[in-house]
Amino acid sequence: MTAPDAAGLRRRTRDLLAAHPPATTDRTDFLRARFDAGLAWVHYPAGLGGLDAPRSLQTVVDAELAAAGAPDNDPRRIGIGLGMAAPTVLGFGTDEQKQRFLRPLWVGEEVWCQLFSEPGAGSDLAALGTRAVRDGEDWVVDGQKVWTSSAHVARWAILIARTDPDVPKHRGISYFICDMTDPGVEVRPLRQITGEAEFNEVFLTGVRIPDSRRLGPVGEGWKVAQTTLMNERVSIGGSRIPREGGMIGPVSRTWRERPGLRTHDLHQRLLTLWVEAEVARLAGERLRQQLVAGQPGPEGSGMKLAFARLNQEISGLEVELLGDEGLLYSDWTMRRPDLVDFTGRDAGYRYLRSKGNSIEGGTSEVLLNIVAERVLGLPAEPRNDKDVAWKDLSR
Amino acid sequence: MTAQPEASQAPDLLYSEAEEDLRAAVRSLLADRADAPAVIARTESDTPYDPQLWKALATDIGAAGLLVPEKLGGQGASHREAAVVIEELGRSVAAAPYLTSSVVATETLLALGAQDGPAAELLTELATGRRVAVLAVPFAAAPGSAAPGSVAAAEAAAVSGSLEGALGPIADAAAADVLLVPTADGLYAVAADAAGVTLEPLVALDLTRPLAAVTLAGATGTLLADAGTARAAVERGLLAGAGLLASEQLGLAEWCLTETVRHTRERHQFNRPIGSFQSLKHRMAQLWLEIVSARAAARNAADALATGSPDTPLAVAVAQAYCSKVAVHAAEECVQLHGGIGMTWEHPAHLYLKRAKADATAYGTAGRHRETVAALMELPAP
């Protein structure tokens, strides 16, 4: 079968809409039908929700469906599954694994989480200590994971664990699909600086994972994890941001509407940050244009750094601008939000939450190293951990 | 206006193939004729400008006429192409009156709208590079701050006047054949060698862009436009100058980072390349990030000028408020990370620091441009 073109995809989408009118079709049933029609992610293989079509043609399908008022799968709640688990399962999974996992993942019937980070392995992720020991047809897993979004609602997890402590750390890791309903899996909310619990700690005690749920060869989990992690950082560059579209928006509005709060010092800081936010927006727009023109540059690795610093400075300014009001905080009750609300809530929340922007998804320090070494070609720091067995590393 | 609507047309922030070809031609010329030793030697000579370099750039490559329509003898290109030329000039810090003559003076004359007469004739000559003109306002003047009445016309007349006044510092005046002098009566073109015109070279912080004080004592000029037209034209000239100065700052900053990376990869201390130390790597990575951002801001300003976007004043103010700081930061880091050698006269780092610091004042400081942002975006001072 040759891959369909835009006209072919449009026709297939209209056929889907005719057979399953969104107005009278159950949401989940519609999404299943869309998956089966190959219109879920058109660049995926036929039979796995796609049609081997160019990725760029997804917009044709999405536009038709949006115009018809069709339900969407919720890409935010199921973001880890869509963005990270799916490409990894597609790249390294067996046929059985792809058939079993991709459809409910895409439809959103099964939520995924990611069991990667550990208390002792953050930026140095390959130092992880969660153990998986072979026992017959199973692996028995013991350890502790942390910063796990959606673990409390997830059905499945992508998991990396150490299967050979006698080789250097990058070589002794294997990659698994973990059943979060297993009795050895205990999920505890991890309350953060904001008072909320967006994340969880996950304790794994004698968790039995069948060998059939391993992704990729034993001992090569680090290579598999690279696919997951690369997909984690692909998210930027999709849509255009309007002027004052980020955190600078609320603080600029406050400045305009409440002259009584203005001071000269705050004015200088606001203008400096306004300019920096506008320039960051333009840099994001330039990156987007490069991607559209098929000239992806290395600039993407820098954008997260810029936005993290800006968010922190702008939200910090906003707390001060608000004066008495900035002394207050909306609510310290521990809640478990489905979504992180970066620009909603109040200035104090934004100030505290933005502290995570320079840590999550790679700390700013690690990203600066990546820019320095991979973009500028500066030499790596000498390392003493590459040829030492994991068990002999100091911890 | 509050929270201005997006310019309806998205700015094109990339470089076209033709622009990259132009860049390659200019870079190759500058590598041949204006490498660092040549630039240093030129600053110490009696003739700060290399006439052969100017002829090759302005005439052979045709860069001087990029902004001038074909029917007036120019290339009929735009600020986007001129910005690429200026990026390369920033990268080499060669002394050439490109920004002042081919952009600011040219743009001022273009804004007069004359299709014939002395302004059109002068434009044609500027486009070929045979003559050089500079706008006789202080190099630090920002768009919106030019004082057209800074020279008093002793005898105002419809076609010619006798001009009196002391002006300065004027950038590239030493290279100019013609001074464009704004007065309360209008804009005059005054030959630099006319009777009553005295040019006194000033000792400038930036060795590669000479400054001069100009004294007019009964000098005679040609009136090109009345006061109202002149004011708007000078404003447009300064806006283009400030907008494209951002591209010079971008090119300058890129050179500084490239050279600093090269040096820190080669320089060994403590038995390893100093570029492998994390504290230094992070500083260079941070500079790279600023340069990526500066490129977006500079391209946005050049594109806005080229397309006549209503967003142009904001785009220019944002670019200047940002890029000045980046260029100075890059040059300061370049000197510091080169260690002792960065403090020497024979290493070119000092030329870049001097240019960057002078550029941070040229056509308005960053703070001055932030005031413009405040006005345009309705973010007023207390």
CSV table of C-alpha atoms in Angstrom, one decimal, chain A residues 240-244 252 255-256 262-264 267-268 270-272 274-276 278-279 281-283 285-286 289-290 293 295 298-299 301-303 305-306 309 364-365 368-369 371-373 375-382, chain B residues 2-6 10-15 257 261 264-265 272-273 275-279 281-282 284-286 288-289 292-297 299-300 311 314 318 321-322 325 370-371 373-374 377-382:
chain,number,residue,atom,x,y,z
A,240,ARG,CA,3.1,30.5,17.4
A,241,ILE,CA,3.0,32.4,20.6
A,242,PRO,CA,1.3,35.8,20.5
A,243,ARG,CA,3.0,38.9,21.9
A,244,GLU,CA,2.7,38.9,25.7
A,252,SER,CA,1.9,43.8,32.0
A,255,TRP,CA,1.0,47.4,35.4
A,256,ARG,CA,-1.5,49.0,33.0
A,262,ARG,CA,4.2,51.5,40.0
A,263,THR,CA,7.7,52.4,41.1
A,264,HIS,CA,10.7,53.4,39.1
A,267,HIS,CA,9.4,49.9,35.8
A,268,GLN,CA,13.0,49.3,34.8
A,270,LEU,CA,9.5,45.2,33.9
A,271,LEU,CA,10.8,46.8,30.7
A,272,THR,CA,13.9,44.8,30.7
A,274,TRP,CA,9.3,42.7,28.6
A,275,VAL,CA,12.0,43.1,26.0
A,276,GLU,CA,13.6,39.7,26.9
A,278,GLU,CA,9.5,39.5,23.3
A,279,VAL,CA,13.0,38.5,22.1
A,281,ARG,CA,9.1,34.8,21.6
A,282,LEU,CA,10.8,35.9,18.4
A,283,ALA,CA,13.6,33.3,18.9
A,285,GLU,CA,9.2,31.9,16.2
A,286,ARG,CA,12.5,31.7,14.3
A,289,GLN,CA,10.2,28.8,10.9
A,290,GLN,CA,13.5,26.8,10.7
A,293,ALA,CA,11.6,25.1,6.3
A,295,GLN,CA,16.4,23.4,8.6
A,298,PRO,CA,20.4,23.4,17.5
A,299,GLU,CA,18.5,26.4,18.9
A,301,SER,CA,18.2,23.1,23.2
A,302,GLY,CA,18.5,26.7,24.3
A,303,MET,CA,14.9,27.7,24.4
A,305,LEU,CA,16.9,27.6,29.3
A,306,ALA,CA,15.7,31.0,28.3
A,309,ARG,CA,15.0,32.0,33.6
A,364,SER,CA,19.7,24.3,33.3
A,365,GLU,CA,23.3,23.3,34.3
A,368,LEU,CA,24.3,24.5,29.4
A,369,ASN,CA,26.8,21.6,29.3
A,371,VAL,CA,25.0,23.4,24.4
A,372,ALA,CA,28.7,23.9,25.2
A,373,GLU,CA,29.7,20.4,24.2
A,375,VAL,CA,26.7,23.0,19.8
A,376,LEU,CA,29.9,24.9,20.5
A,377,GLY,CA,32.2,21.8,20.4
A,378,LEU,CA,33.9,22.5,23.7
A,379,PRO,CA,35.7,19.6,25.3
A,380,ALA,CA,33.9,17.4,27.9
A,381,GLU,CA,35.0,17.5,31.5
A,382,PRO,CA,37.2,14.6,32.4
B,2,THR,CA,-2.6,48.8,24.2
B,3,ALA,CA,-1.2,45.3,23.6
B,4,GLN,CA,-0.7,46.0,19.9
B,5,PRO,CA,-2.3,43.6,17.5
B,6,GLU,CA,0.2,41.3,15.9
B,10,ALA,CA,4.4,37.1,10.2
B,11,PRO,CA,7.9,38.4,10.1
B,12,ASP,CA,10.3,36.2,8.0
B,13,LEU,CA,13.2,35.6,10.4
B,14,LEU,CA,15.3,33.3,8.3
B,15,TYR,CA,17.9,34.1,5.7
B,257,LEU,CA,32.0,33.9,20.8
B,261,VAL,CA,35.5,29.1,21.8
B,264,THR,CA,39.5,28.1,25.1
B,265,ARG,CA,39.7,24.8,23.2
B,272,ARG,CA,43.5,20.4,30.2
B,273,PRO,CA,41.9,22.7,27.7
B,275,GLY,CA,37.3,25.2,27.6
B,276,SER,CA,36.6,22.0,29.4
B,277,PHE,CA,36.0,23.7,32.7
B,278,GLN,CA,32.3,23.9,33.4
B,279,SER,CA,32.4,27.4,34.8
B,281,LYS,CA,31.6,26.4,29.3
B,282,HIS,CA,28.5,27.7,30.9
B,284,MET,CA,30.0,30.5,26.6
B,285,ALA,CA,26.8,28.5,26.3
B,286,GLN,CA,25.0,31.5,27.9
B,288,TRP,CA,25.4,31.4,22.5
B,289,LEU,CA,21.9,31.6,23.9
B,292,VAL,CA,20.5,33.0,19.1
B,293,SER,CA,18.0,35.5,20.7
B,294,ALA,CA,19.8,38.5,19.3
B,295,ARG,CA,19.6,37.0,15.8
B,296,ALA,CA,15.9,36.7,16.1
B,297,ALA,CA,15.5,40.3,17.3
B,299,ARG,CA,16.2,39.8,11.8
B,300,ASN,CA,12.8,40.9,13.1
B,311,ASP,CA,5.4,47.1,14.0
B,314,LEU,CA,8.7,48.5,18.3
B,318,VAL,CA,13.3,45.8,21.1
B,321,ALA,CA,17.3,47.3,23.8
B,322,TYR,CA,18.5,43.7,23.5
B,325,LYS,CA,23.7,44.4,25.8
B,370,ARG,CA,13.2,50.7,26.5
B,371,GLU,CA,11.5,54.1,27.0
B,373,VAL,CA,9.0,50.2,24.3
B,374,ALA,CA,7.2,51.6,27.4
B,377,MET,CA,3.2,49.2,24.7
B,378,GLU,CA,1.5,51.5,27.2
B,379,LEU,CA,3.7,50.5,30.1
B,380,PRO,CA,4.3,54.0,31.5
B,381,ALA,CA,6.7,55.1,34.2
B,382,PRO,CA,5.2,55.9,37.6
